[in-house]
Coordinates of C-alpha atoms in Angstrom, one line a residue:
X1 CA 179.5 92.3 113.7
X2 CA 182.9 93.5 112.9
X3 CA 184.6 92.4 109.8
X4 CA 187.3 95.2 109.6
X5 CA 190.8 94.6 108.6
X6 CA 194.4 96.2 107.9
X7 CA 195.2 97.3 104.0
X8 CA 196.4 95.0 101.7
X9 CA 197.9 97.2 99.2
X10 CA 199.7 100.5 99.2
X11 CA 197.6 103.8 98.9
X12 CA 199.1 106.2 96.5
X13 CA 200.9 109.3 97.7
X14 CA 198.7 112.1 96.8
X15 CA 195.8 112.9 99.3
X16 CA 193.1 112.9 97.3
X17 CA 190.4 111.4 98.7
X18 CA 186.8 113.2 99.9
X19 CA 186.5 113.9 103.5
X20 CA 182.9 113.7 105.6
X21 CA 182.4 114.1 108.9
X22 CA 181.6 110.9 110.4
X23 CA 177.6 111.3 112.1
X24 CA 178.4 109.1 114.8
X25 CA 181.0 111.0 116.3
X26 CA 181.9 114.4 115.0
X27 CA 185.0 113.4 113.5
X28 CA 186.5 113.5 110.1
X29 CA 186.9 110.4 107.7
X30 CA 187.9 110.0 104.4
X31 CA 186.2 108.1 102.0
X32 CA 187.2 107.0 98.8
X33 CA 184.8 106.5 96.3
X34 CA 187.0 104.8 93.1
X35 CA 189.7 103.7 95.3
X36 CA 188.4 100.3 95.2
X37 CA 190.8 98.5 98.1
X38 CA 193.6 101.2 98.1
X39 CA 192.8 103.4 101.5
X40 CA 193.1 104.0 104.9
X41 CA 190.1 104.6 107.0
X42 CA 189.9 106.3 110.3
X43 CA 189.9 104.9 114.0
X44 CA 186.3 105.9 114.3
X45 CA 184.9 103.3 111.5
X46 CA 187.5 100.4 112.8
X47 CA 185.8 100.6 116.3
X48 CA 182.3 100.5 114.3
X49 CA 180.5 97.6 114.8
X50 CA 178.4 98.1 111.4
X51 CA 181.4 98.5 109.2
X52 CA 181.5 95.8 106.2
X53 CA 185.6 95.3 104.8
X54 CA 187.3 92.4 103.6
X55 CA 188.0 88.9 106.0
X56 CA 191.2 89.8 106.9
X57 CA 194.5 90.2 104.3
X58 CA 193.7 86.9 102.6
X59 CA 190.4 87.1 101.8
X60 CA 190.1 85.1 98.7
X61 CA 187.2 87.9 97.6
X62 CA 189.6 90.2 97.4
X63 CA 190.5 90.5 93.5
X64 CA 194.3 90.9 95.0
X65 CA 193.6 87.6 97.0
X66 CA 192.5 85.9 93.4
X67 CA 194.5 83.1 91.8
X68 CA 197.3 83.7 89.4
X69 CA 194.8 81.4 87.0
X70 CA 192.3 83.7 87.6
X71 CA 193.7 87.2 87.5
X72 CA 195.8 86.6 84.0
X73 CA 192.1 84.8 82.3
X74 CA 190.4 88.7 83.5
X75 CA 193.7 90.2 81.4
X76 CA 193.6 88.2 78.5
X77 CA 190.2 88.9 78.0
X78 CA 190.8 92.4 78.7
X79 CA 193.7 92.8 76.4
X80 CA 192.4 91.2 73.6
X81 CA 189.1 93.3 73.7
X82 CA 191.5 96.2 74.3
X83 CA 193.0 95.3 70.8
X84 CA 189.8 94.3 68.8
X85 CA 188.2 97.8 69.2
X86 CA 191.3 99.7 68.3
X87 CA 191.0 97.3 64.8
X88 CA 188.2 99.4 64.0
X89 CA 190.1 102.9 63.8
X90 CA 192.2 101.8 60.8
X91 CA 191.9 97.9 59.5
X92 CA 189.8 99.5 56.8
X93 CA 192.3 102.0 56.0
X94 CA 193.9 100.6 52.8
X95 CA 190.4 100.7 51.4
X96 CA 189.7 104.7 51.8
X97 CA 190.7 105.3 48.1
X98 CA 188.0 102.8 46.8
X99 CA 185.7 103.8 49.7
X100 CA 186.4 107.3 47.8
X101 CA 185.3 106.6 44.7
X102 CA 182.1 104.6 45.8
X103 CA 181.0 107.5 47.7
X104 CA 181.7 110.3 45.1
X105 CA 184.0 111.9 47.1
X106 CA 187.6 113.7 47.0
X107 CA 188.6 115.7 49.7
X108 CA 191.9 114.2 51.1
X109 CA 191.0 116.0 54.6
X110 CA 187.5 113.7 54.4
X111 CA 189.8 111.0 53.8
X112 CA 191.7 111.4 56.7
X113 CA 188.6 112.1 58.7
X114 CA 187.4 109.0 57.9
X115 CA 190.0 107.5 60.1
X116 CA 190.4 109.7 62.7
X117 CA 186.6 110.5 63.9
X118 CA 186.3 106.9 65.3
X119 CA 189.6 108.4 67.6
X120 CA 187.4 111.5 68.1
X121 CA 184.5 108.6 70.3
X122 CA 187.9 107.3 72.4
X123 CA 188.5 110.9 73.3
X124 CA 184.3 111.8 74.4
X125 CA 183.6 108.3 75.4
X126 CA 185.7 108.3 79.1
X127 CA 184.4 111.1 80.1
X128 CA 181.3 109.3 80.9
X129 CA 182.6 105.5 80.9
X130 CA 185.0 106.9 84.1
X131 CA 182.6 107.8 86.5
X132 CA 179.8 105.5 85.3
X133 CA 182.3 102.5 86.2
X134 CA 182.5 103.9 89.7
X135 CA 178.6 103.8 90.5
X136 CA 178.1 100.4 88.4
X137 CA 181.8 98.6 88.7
X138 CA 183.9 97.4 86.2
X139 CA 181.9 94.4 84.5
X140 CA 178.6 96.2 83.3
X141 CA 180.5 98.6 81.1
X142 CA 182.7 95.8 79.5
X143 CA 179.8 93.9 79.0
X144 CA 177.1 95.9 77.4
X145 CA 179.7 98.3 75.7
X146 CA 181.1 95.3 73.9
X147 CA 177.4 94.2 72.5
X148 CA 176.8 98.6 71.6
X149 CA 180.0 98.2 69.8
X150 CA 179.1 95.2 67.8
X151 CA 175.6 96.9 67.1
X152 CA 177.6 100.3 65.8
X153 CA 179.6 97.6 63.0
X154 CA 176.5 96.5 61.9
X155 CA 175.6 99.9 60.8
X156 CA 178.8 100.6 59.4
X157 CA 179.1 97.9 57.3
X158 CA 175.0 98.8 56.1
X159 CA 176.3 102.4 55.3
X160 CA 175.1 103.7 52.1
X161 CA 176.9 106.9 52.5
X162 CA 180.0 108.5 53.8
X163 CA 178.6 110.9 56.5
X164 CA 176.1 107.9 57.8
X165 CA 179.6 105.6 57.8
X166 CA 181.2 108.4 59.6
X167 CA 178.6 108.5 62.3
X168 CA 178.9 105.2 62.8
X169 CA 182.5 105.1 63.4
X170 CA 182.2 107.7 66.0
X171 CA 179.7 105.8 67.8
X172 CA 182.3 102.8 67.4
X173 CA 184.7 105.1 68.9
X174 CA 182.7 105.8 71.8
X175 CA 181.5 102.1 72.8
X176 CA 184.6 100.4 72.0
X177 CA 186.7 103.8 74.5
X178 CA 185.2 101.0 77.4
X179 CA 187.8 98.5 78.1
X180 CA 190.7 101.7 76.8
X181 CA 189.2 103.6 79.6
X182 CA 188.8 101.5 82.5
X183 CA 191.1 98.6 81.7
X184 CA 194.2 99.8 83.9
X185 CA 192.1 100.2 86.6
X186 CA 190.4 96.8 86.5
X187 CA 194.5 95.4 86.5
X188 CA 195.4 98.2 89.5
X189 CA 192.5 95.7 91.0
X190 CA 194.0 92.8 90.6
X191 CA 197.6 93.0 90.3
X192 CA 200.6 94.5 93.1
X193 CA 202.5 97.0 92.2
X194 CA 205.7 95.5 91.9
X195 CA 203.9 92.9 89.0
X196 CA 201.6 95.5 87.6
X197 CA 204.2 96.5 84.8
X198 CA 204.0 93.2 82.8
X199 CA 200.0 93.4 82.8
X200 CA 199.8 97.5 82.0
X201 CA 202.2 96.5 79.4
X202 CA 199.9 93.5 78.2
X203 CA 196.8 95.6 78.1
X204 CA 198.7 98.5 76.8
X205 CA 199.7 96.9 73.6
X206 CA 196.3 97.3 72.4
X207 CA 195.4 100.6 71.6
X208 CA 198.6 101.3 70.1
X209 CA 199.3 98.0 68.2
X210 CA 195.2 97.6 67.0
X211 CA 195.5 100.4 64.2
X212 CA 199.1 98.9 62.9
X213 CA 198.2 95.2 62.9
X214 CA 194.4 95.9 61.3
X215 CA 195.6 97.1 58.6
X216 CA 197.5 93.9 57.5
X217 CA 194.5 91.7 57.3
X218 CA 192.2 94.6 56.5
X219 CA 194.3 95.1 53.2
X220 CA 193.8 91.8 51.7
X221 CA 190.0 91.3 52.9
X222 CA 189.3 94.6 51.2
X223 CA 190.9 93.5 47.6
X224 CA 189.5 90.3 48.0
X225 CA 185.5 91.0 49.6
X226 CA 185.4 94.5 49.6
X227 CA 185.7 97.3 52.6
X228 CA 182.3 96.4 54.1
X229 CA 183.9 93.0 55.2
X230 CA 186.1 94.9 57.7
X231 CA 183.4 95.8 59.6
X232 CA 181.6 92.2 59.3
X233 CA 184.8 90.6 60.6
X234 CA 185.1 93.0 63.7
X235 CA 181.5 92.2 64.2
X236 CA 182.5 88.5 64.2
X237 CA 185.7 89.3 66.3
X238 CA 183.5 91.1 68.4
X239 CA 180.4 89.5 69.2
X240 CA 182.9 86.5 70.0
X241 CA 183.4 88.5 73.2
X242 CA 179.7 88.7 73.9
X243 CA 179.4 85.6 75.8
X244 CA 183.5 85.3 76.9
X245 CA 183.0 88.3 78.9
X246 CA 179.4 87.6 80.3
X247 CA 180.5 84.4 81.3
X248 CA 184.4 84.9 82.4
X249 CA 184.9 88.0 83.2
X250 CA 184.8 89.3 86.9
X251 CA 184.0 92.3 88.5
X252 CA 187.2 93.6 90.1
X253 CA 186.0 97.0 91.7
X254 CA 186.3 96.6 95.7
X255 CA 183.3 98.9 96.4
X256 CA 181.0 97.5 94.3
X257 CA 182.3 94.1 95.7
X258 CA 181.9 95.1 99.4
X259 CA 178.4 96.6 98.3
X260 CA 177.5 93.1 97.3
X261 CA 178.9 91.8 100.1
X262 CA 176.9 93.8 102.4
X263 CA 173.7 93.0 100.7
X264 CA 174.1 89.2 101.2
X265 CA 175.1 90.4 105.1
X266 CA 172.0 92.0 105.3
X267 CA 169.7 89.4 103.9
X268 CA 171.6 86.9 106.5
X269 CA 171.9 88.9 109.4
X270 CA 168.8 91.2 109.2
X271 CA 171.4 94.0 110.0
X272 CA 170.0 96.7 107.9
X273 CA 172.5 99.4 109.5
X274 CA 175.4 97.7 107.7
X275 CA 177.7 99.5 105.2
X276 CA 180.8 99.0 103.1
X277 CA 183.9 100.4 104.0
X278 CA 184.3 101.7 100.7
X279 CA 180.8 103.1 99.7
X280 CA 181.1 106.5 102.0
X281 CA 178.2 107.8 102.4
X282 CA 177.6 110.1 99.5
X283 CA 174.9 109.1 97.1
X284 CA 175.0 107.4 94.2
X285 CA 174.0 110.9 92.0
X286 CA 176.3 112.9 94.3
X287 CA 179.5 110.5 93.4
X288 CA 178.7 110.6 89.8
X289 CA 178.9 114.5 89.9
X290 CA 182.3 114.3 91.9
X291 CA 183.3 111.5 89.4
X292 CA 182.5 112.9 86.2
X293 CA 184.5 116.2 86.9
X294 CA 187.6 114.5 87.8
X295 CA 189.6 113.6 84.6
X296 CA 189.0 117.1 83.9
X297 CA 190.8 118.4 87.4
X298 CA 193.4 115.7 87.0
X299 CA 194.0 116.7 83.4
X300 CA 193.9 120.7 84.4
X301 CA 195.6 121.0 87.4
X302 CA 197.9 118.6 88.3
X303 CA 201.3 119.4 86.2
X304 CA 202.4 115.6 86.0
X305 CA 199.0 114.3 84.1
X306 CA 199.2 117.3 82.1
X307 CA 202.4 116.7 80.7
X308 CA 203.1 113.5 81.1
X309 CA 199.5 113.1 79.2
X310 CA 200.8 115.5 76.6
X311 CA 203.5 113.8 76.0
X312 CA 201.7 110.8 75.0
X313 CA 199.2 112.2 73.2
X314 CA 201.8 114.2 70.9
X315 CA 203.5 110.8 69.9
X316 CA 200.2 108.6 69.4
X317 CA 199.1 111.6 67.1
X318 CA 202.2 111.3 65.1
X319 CA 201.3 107.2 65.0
X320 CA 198.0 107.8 63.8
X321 CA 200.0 110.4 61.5
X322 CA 202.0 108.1 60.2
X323 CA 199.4 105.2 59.9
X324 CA 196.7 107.8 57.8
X325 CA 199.4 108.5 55.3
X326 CA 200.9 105.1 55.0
X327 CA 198.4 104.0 52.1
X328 CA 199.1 106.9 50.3
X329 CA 203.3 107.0 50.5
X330 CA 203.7 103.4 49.7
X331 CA 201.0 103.5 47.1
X332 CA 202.7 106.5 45.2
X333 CA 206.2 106.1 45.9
X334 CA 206.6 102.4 45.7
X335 CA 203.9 101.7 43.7
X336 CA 202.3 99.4 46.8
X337 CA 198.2 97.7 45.9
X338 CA 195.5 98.0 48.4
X339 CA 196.8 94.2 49.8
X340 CA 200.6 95.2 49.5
X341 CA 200.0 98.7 51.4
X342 CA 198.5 96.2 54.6
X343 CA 201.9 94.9 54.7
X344 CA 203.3 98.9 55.5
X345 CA 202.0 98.8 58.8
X346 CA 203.7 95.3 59.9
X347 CA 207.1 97.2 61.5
X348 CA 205.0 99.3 63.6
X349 CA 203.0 96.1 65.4
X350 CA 206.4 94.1 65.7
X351 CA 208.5 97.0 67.0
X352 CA 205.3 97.6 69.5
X353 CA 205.9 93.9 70.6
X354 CA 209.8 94.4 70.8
X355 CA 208.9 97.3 73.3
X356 CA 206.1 95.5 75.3
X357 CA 208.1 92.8 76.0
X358 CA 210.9 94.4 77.2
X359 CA 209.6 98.1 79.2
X360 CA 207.1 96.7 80.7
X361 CA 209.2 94.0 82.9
X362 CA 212.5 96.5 82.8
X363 CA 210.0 98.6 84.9
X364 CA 208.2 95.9 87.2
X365 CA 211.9 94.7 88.0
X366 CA 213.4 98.3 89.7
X367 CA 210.2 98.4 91.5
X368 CA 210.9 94.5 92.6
X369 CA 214.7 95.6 93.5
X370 CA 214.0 98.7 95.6
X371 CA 211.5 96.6 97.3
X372 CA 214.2 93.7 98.4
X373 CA 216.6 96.8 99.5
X374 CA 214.2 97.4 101.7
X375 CA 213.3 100.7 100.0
X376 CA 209.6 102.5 100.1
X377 CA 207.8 102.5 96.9
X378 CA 208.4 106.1 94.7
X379 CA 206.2 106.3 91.5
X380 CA 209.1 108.0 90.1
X381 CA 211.1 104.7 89.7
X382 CA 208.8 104.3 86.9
X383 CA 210.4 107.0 84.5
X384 CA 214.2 106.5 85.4
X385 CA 216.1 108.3 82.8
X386 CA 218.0 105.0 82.2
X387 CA 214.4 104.0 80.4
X388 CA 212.9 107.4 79.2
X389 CA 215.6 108.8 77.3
X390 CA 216.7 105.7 75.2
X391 CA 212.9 105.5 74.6
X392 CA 212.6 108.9 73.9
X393 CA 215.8 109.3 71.8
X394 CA 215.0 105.9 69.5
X395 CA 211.6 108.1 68.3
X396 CA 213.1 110.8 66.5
X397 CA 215.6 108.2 65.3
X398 CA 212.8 106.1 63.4
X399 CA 210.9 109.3 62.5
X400 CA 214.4 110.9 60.4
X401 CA 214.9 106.8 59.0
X402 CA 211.4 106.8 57.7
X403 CA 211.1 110.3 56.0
X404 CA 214.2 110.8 54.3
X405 CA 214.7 107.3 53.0
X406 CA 210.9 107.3 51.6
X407 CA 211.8 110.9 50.2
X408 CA 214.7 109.6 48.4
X409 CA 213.0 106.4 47.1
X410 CA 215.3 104.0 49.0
X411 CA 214.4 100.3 49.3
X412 CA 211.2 99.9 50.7
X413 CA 212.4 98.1 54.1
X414 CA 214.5 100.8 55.0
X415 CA 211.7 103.2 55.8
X416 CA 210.1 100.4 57.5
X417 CA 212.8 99.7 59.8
X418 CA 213.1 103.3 60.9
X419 CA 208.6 102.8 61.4
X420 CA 209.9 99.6 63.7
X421 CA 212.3 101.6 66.0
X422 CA 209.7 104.3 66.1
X423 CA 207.4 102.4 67.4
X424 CA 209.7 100.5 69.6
X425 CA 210.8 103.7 71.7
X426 CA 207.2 104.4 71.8
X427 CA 205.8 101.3 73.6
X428 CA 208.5 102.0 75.7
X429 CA 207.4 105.4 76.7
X430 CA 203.8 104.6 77.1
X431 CA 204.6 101.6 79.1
X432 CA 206.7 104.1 81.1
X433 CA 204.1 106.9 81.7
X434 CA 201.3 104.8 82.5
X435 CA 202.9 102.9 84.6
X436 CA 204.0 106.4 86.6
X437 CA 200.8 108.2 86.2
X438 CA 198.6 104.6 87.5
X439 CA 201.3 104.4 90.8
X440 CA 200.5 108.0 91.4
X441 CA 197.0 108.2 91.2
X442 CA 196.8 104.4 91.9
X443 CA 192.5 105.3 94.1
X444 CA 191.8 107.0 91.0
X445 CA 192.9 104.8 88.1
X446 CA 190.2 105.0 86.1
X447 CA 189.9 108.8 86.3
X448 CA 193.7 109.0 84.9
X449 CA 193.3 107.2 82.6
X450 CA 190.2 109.0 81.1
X451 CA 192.3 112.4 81.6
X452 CA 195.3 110.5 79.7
X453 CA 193.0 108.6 76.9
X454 CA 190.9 112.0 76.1
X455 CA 193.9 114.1 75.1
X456 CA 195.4 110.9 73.2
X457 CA 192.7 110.5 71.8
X458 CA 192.6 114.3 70.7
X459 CA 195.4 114.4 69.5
X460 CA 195.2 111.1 67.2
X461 CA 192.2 112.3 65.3
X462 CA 193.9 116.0 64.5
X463 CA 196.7 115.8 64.2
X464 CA 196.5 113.4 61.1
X465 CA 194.5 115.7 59.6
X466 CA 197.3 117.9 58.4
X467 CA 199.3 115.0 57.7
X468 CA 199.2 114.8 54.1
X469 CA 199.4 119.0 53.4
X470 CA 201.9 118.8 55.2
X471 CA 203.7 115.9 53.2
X472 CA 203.0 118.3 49.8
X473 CA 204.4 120.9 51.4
X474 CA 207.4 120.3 53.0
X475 CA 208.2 116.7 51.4
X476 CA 208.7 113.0 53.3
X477 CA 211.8 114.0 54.2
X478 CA 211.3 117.4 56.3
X479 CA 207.7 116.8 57.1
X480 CA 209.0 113.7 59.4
X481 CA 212.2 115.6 60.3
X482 CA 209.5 118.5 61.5
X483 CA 207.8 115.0 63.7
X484 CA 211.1 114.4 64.8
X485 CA 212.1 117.5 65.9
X486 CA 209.1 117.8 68.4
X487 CA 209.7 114.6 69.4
X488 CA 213.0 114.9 70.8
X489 CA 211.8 118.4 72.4
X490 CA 209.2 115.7 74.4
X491 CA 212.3 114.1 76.1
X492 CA 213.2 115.9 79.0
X493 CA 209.5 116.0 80.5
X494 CA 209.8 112.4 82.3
X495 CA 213.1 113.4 83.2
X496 CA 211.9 116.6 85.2
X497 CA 209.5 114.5 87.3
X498 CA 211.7 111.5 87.5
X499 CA 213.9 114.7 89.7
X500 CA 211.2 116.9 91.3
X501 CA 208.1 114.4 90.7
X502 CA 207.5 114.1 94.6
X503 CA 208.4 118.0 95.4
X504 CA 205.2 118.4 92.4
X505 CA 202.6 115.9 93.8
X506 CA 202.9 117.5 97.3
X507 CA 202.7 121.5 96.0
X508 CA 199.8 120.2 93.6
X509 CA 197.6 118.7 95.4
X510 CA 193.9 119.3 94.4
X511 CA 190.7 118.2 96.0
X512 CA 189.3 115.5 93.5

C-alpha cells in the first residue's frame, strides 16, 4: 500500500541529515529524524510498498496543508505563552529593593542575581526540551511544561527566603525555556518560507518584549499588593493556558504525525510491516542520544550559529543589562517610586513593537520578490546589509542617548527615547538572524534554536551581573558608551555571511 509523495517544502541547504543503509537493498538513505516534512528520501523507499508519507501535496494533515484559521490560532497561542513566561524574569523587578529588606539582605550582585538566575533555567532548559520534542513532538512539552511552570510560581510566591525564591525562579526558567525553545520550529511546521518572517517575528516578540512590558504592571501591583502578587498573577496568566493549549493547540511535528498515522494504518490494515517516512529506523533512545548532542555541534562547529548566536546573545545581555539597572538609575537619578520605575521599561516594549512590525515583513517580502524573479531561495537574503546595518547601527545609537543623557540628569524622556531606538534596532536584528539561522538549518529548527537560546540565555544572566559595578565605576555615561562600543564592533558579522554565508555552510558541514 503505497502512500508516498513528492516534497512540499524546500529542504535547507546543509546536508545534515543521518545516513543508514537501507536492509532491503544495500543502499544508502538518509533519514531525518527532526526534519519533520523538510527531506528528500531515496528511490529505494519510493518503490517501497510499506512506506507511510503524506496523501499527496495537499494533504490537509499536513500542518503546511492547514488553514490560515488554523495555523495563526497555533501562533497566537504560542506567542502569547512565549511572552507570559519571559514576564517572570523581570515583572517583579521594581520590587528587589523591598524584596531586599524583607529578606535581610544587601548584596547588589544578589540583587541582580535575583533576576538573572531565572535566565540561567532558559539557558539549561533546551538542552533537554530540544531533543525530547523530537521523540514526543511538539504538544506534550507545551502542554505539561506550561502546568510545571505554573507549579514553580506557586512556590515562588510561598517563598520564605531568598535562596528558596531563587530556586524557584530557576526552575521557572527551566519550564517556562518550552515554548522559547521549540516555538520556531513548531511555525517552520506550519508556515512557507516566504511567510515565515511575519510569524518568527510574532513569536519573537516574546522573549525580548516579556521582561520590558512586566515590569510596567509588575511596578504598580508590587506598591499596591506586595511582590508575592507577581508571582500569583503569572500563576493566573498562566494556568489560563492550561486548558487553551490542551484543548487548541496542535501537534505540528511531521514525524510524530506520520507515526500516528501509521498506527491508525496498522490497526485498519493489519499491516504491521508499515513505517513512516520520517521515523528512520533508529530507536527512540538512539535518536535522543543524536538529538541531545546537537545544539552543542551546531553551536561548536558551525561558524554561522556561532556568531550569528553570539551576536545575539551579546545584545540580549546588554537588554537584560539595561532592564536590571533600570530600577536603580531612575530611582536615584530621577528620584522614580517602585510604580513610577514600571513606567522605565515602556520605551523598550514599544520600540520592540516598532521593530516587529516592520523586520519581520521587510524580510518575508525580499524572500517573496526573489521568488516572483524566478530566483532560488538563499538564507542569506535574510541578513541583507540594507537591514542589518541600519539595525545594527540604531543600537549603539540608543545605548550613547541613554547613558550620557541619564549621566547628565537630562529630562527623563530623553534617556527613554534613546532605550526605544535601542530596542528598535534590536528587534530588527533578532528578527534578522533567526530568520537566517531557521532557513539554514530549516530539519533542525529546534536544535538551532536551543544552540541560539542557550548562549542568549548565558549571556542575559551574566552579563547583568556587572552591570551596576560597572555603572560606579565608570559612570552612566561611559559605562553605556563601553555597551555601545561593543555593539557597533557586532555589525559587520551578518554582513560577512550575508557575502561568504553559502562559501561557509558548504566548507562547514558537520555530521549532526
Amino acid at each position: 500500500m503505497s502512500m508516498m509523495s513528492t516534497d512540499t517544502t524546500e529542504r535547507g541547504s546543509v546536508n545534515t541529515s543521518i545516513r543508514e543503509k537501507d536492509s532491503a537493498n544495500g543502499e544508502e538513505s538518509e533519514r531525518d529524524v527532526e526534519a519533520g516534512v523538510n527531506n528528500h528520501e531515496t528511490s529505494a523507499d519510493e518503490r517501497d510498498p510499506d512506506v507511510v508519507d503524506w496523501d499527496g501535496p495537499d494533504d490537509p494533515e499536513n500542518p503546511l496543508n492547514w488553514s490560515d484559521k488554523k495555523k495563526w490560532l497555533n501562533i497566537a497561542i504560542l506567542s502569547i505563552m512565549t511572552l507570559v513566561t519571559p514576564l517572570g524574569s523581570s515583572m517583579f523587578a521594581p520590587g528587589i529593593p523591598g524584596i531586599m529588606v524583607e529578606f535581610h539582605e544587601t548584596s547588589t550582585t544578589i540583587a541582580t542575581f535575583l533576576v538573572s538566575v531565572y535566565i540561567l533555567g532558559f539557558a539549561f532548559g533546551p538542552l533537554l526540551i530540544a531533543p525530547m520534542s523530537e521523540i514526543f513532538g511538539r504538544r506534550p512539552l507545551y502542554v505539561y511544561g506550561n502546568v510545571l511552570f505554573v507549579i514553580f510560581s506557586v512556590g515562588a510566591a510561598l517563598s520564605t527566603s531568598i535562596g528558596m525564591l531563587m530556586a524557584f525562579r530557576l526552575l521557572m526558567g527551566l519550564a517556562g525555556s518550552v515554548p522559547i525553545t521549540i516555538g520556531s520550529g513548531s511555525i517552520a511546521d506550519l508556515m512557507p518560507i516566504e511567510k515565515r518572517g511575519r510569524a518568527m517575528s510574532a513569536w519573537a516578540l516574546g522573549p525580548l518584549l516579556g521582561p520590558c512590558v512586566g515590569p510596567i504592571a509588575g511596578g504598580y501591583l508590587i506598591e499596591a499588593a506586595g511582590w508575592r502578587w507577581v508571582y500569583w498573577l503569572i500563576v493566573i496568566l498562566g494556568g489560563a493556558f492550561i486548558p487553551l493549549s490542551f484543548f487548541f493547540l496542535r501537534e505540528t511535528f511531521g514525524p510524530v504525525l506520520l507515526s500516528n498515522k501509521v498506527k491508525r494504518l496498522r490497526k485498519e490494515t493489519g499491516n504491521q510491516n508499515l513505517r513512516s517516512k520520517l521515523s528512520g529506523r533508529l530507536t527512540p533512545k538512539d535518536q535522543f542520544k543524536l538529538a541531545i548532542v546537537r545544539p552543542m555541534k551546531l553551536l561548536l562547529l558551525t561558524p554561522i550559529v556561532t556568531l550569528m548566536s553570539l551576536y545575539v546573545a551579546i545584545t540580549y545581555g546588554i537588554l537584560y543589562l539595561l532592564i536590571t539597572t533600570f530600577s536603580f538609575v531612575y530611582t536615584e537619578n530621577y528620584g522614580f517610586g517602585e510604580g513610577d520605575s514600571g513606567l522605565t521599561y515602556l520605551p523598550a516594549g514599544i520600540g520592540m513593537m516598532i521593530g516587529v512590525v516592520g523586520f519581520g515583513q521587510l524580510t518575508d517580502y525580499m524572500v517573496r520578490k526573489n521568488k516572483e524573479k524566478g530566483l532560488a531561495h538563499k538564507p542569506e537574503i535574510r541578513i541583507s546589509p540594507m537591514l542589518t546595518v541600519p539595525c545594527g547601527i540604531t543600537l549603539p545609537i540608543g545605548l550613547f542617548i541613554y547613558g550620557w543623557t541619564a549621566n547628565f540628569g537630562v529630562h527623563w524622556i530623553v534617556p527613554m527615547l534613546g532605550v526605544l531606538i535601542f530596542a528598535a534596532g534590536l528587534m530588527g536584528v533578532m528578527s534578522c538572524v533567526q530568520n537566517y539561522l531557521l532557513d539554514t538549518y530549516i530539519q533542525y529548527a529546534a536544535s538551532v534554536t536551543a544552540a541560539m537560546t542557550v548562549l542568549r540565555s548565558l549571556m542575559g544572566a551574566l552579563l547583568p551581573l556587572g552591570g551596576l559595578d560597572m555603572y560606579n565605576a565608570l559612570g552612566l555615561g561611559w559605562g553605556n558608551s563601553l555597551l555601545g562600543f561593543i555593539a557597533l564592533g557586532l555589525i559587520p558579522i551578518p554582513v560577512i555571511f550575508f557575502i561568504f554565508g553559502e562559501r561557509i555552510r558548504k566548507r562547514f558541514n558537520p555530521s549532526l
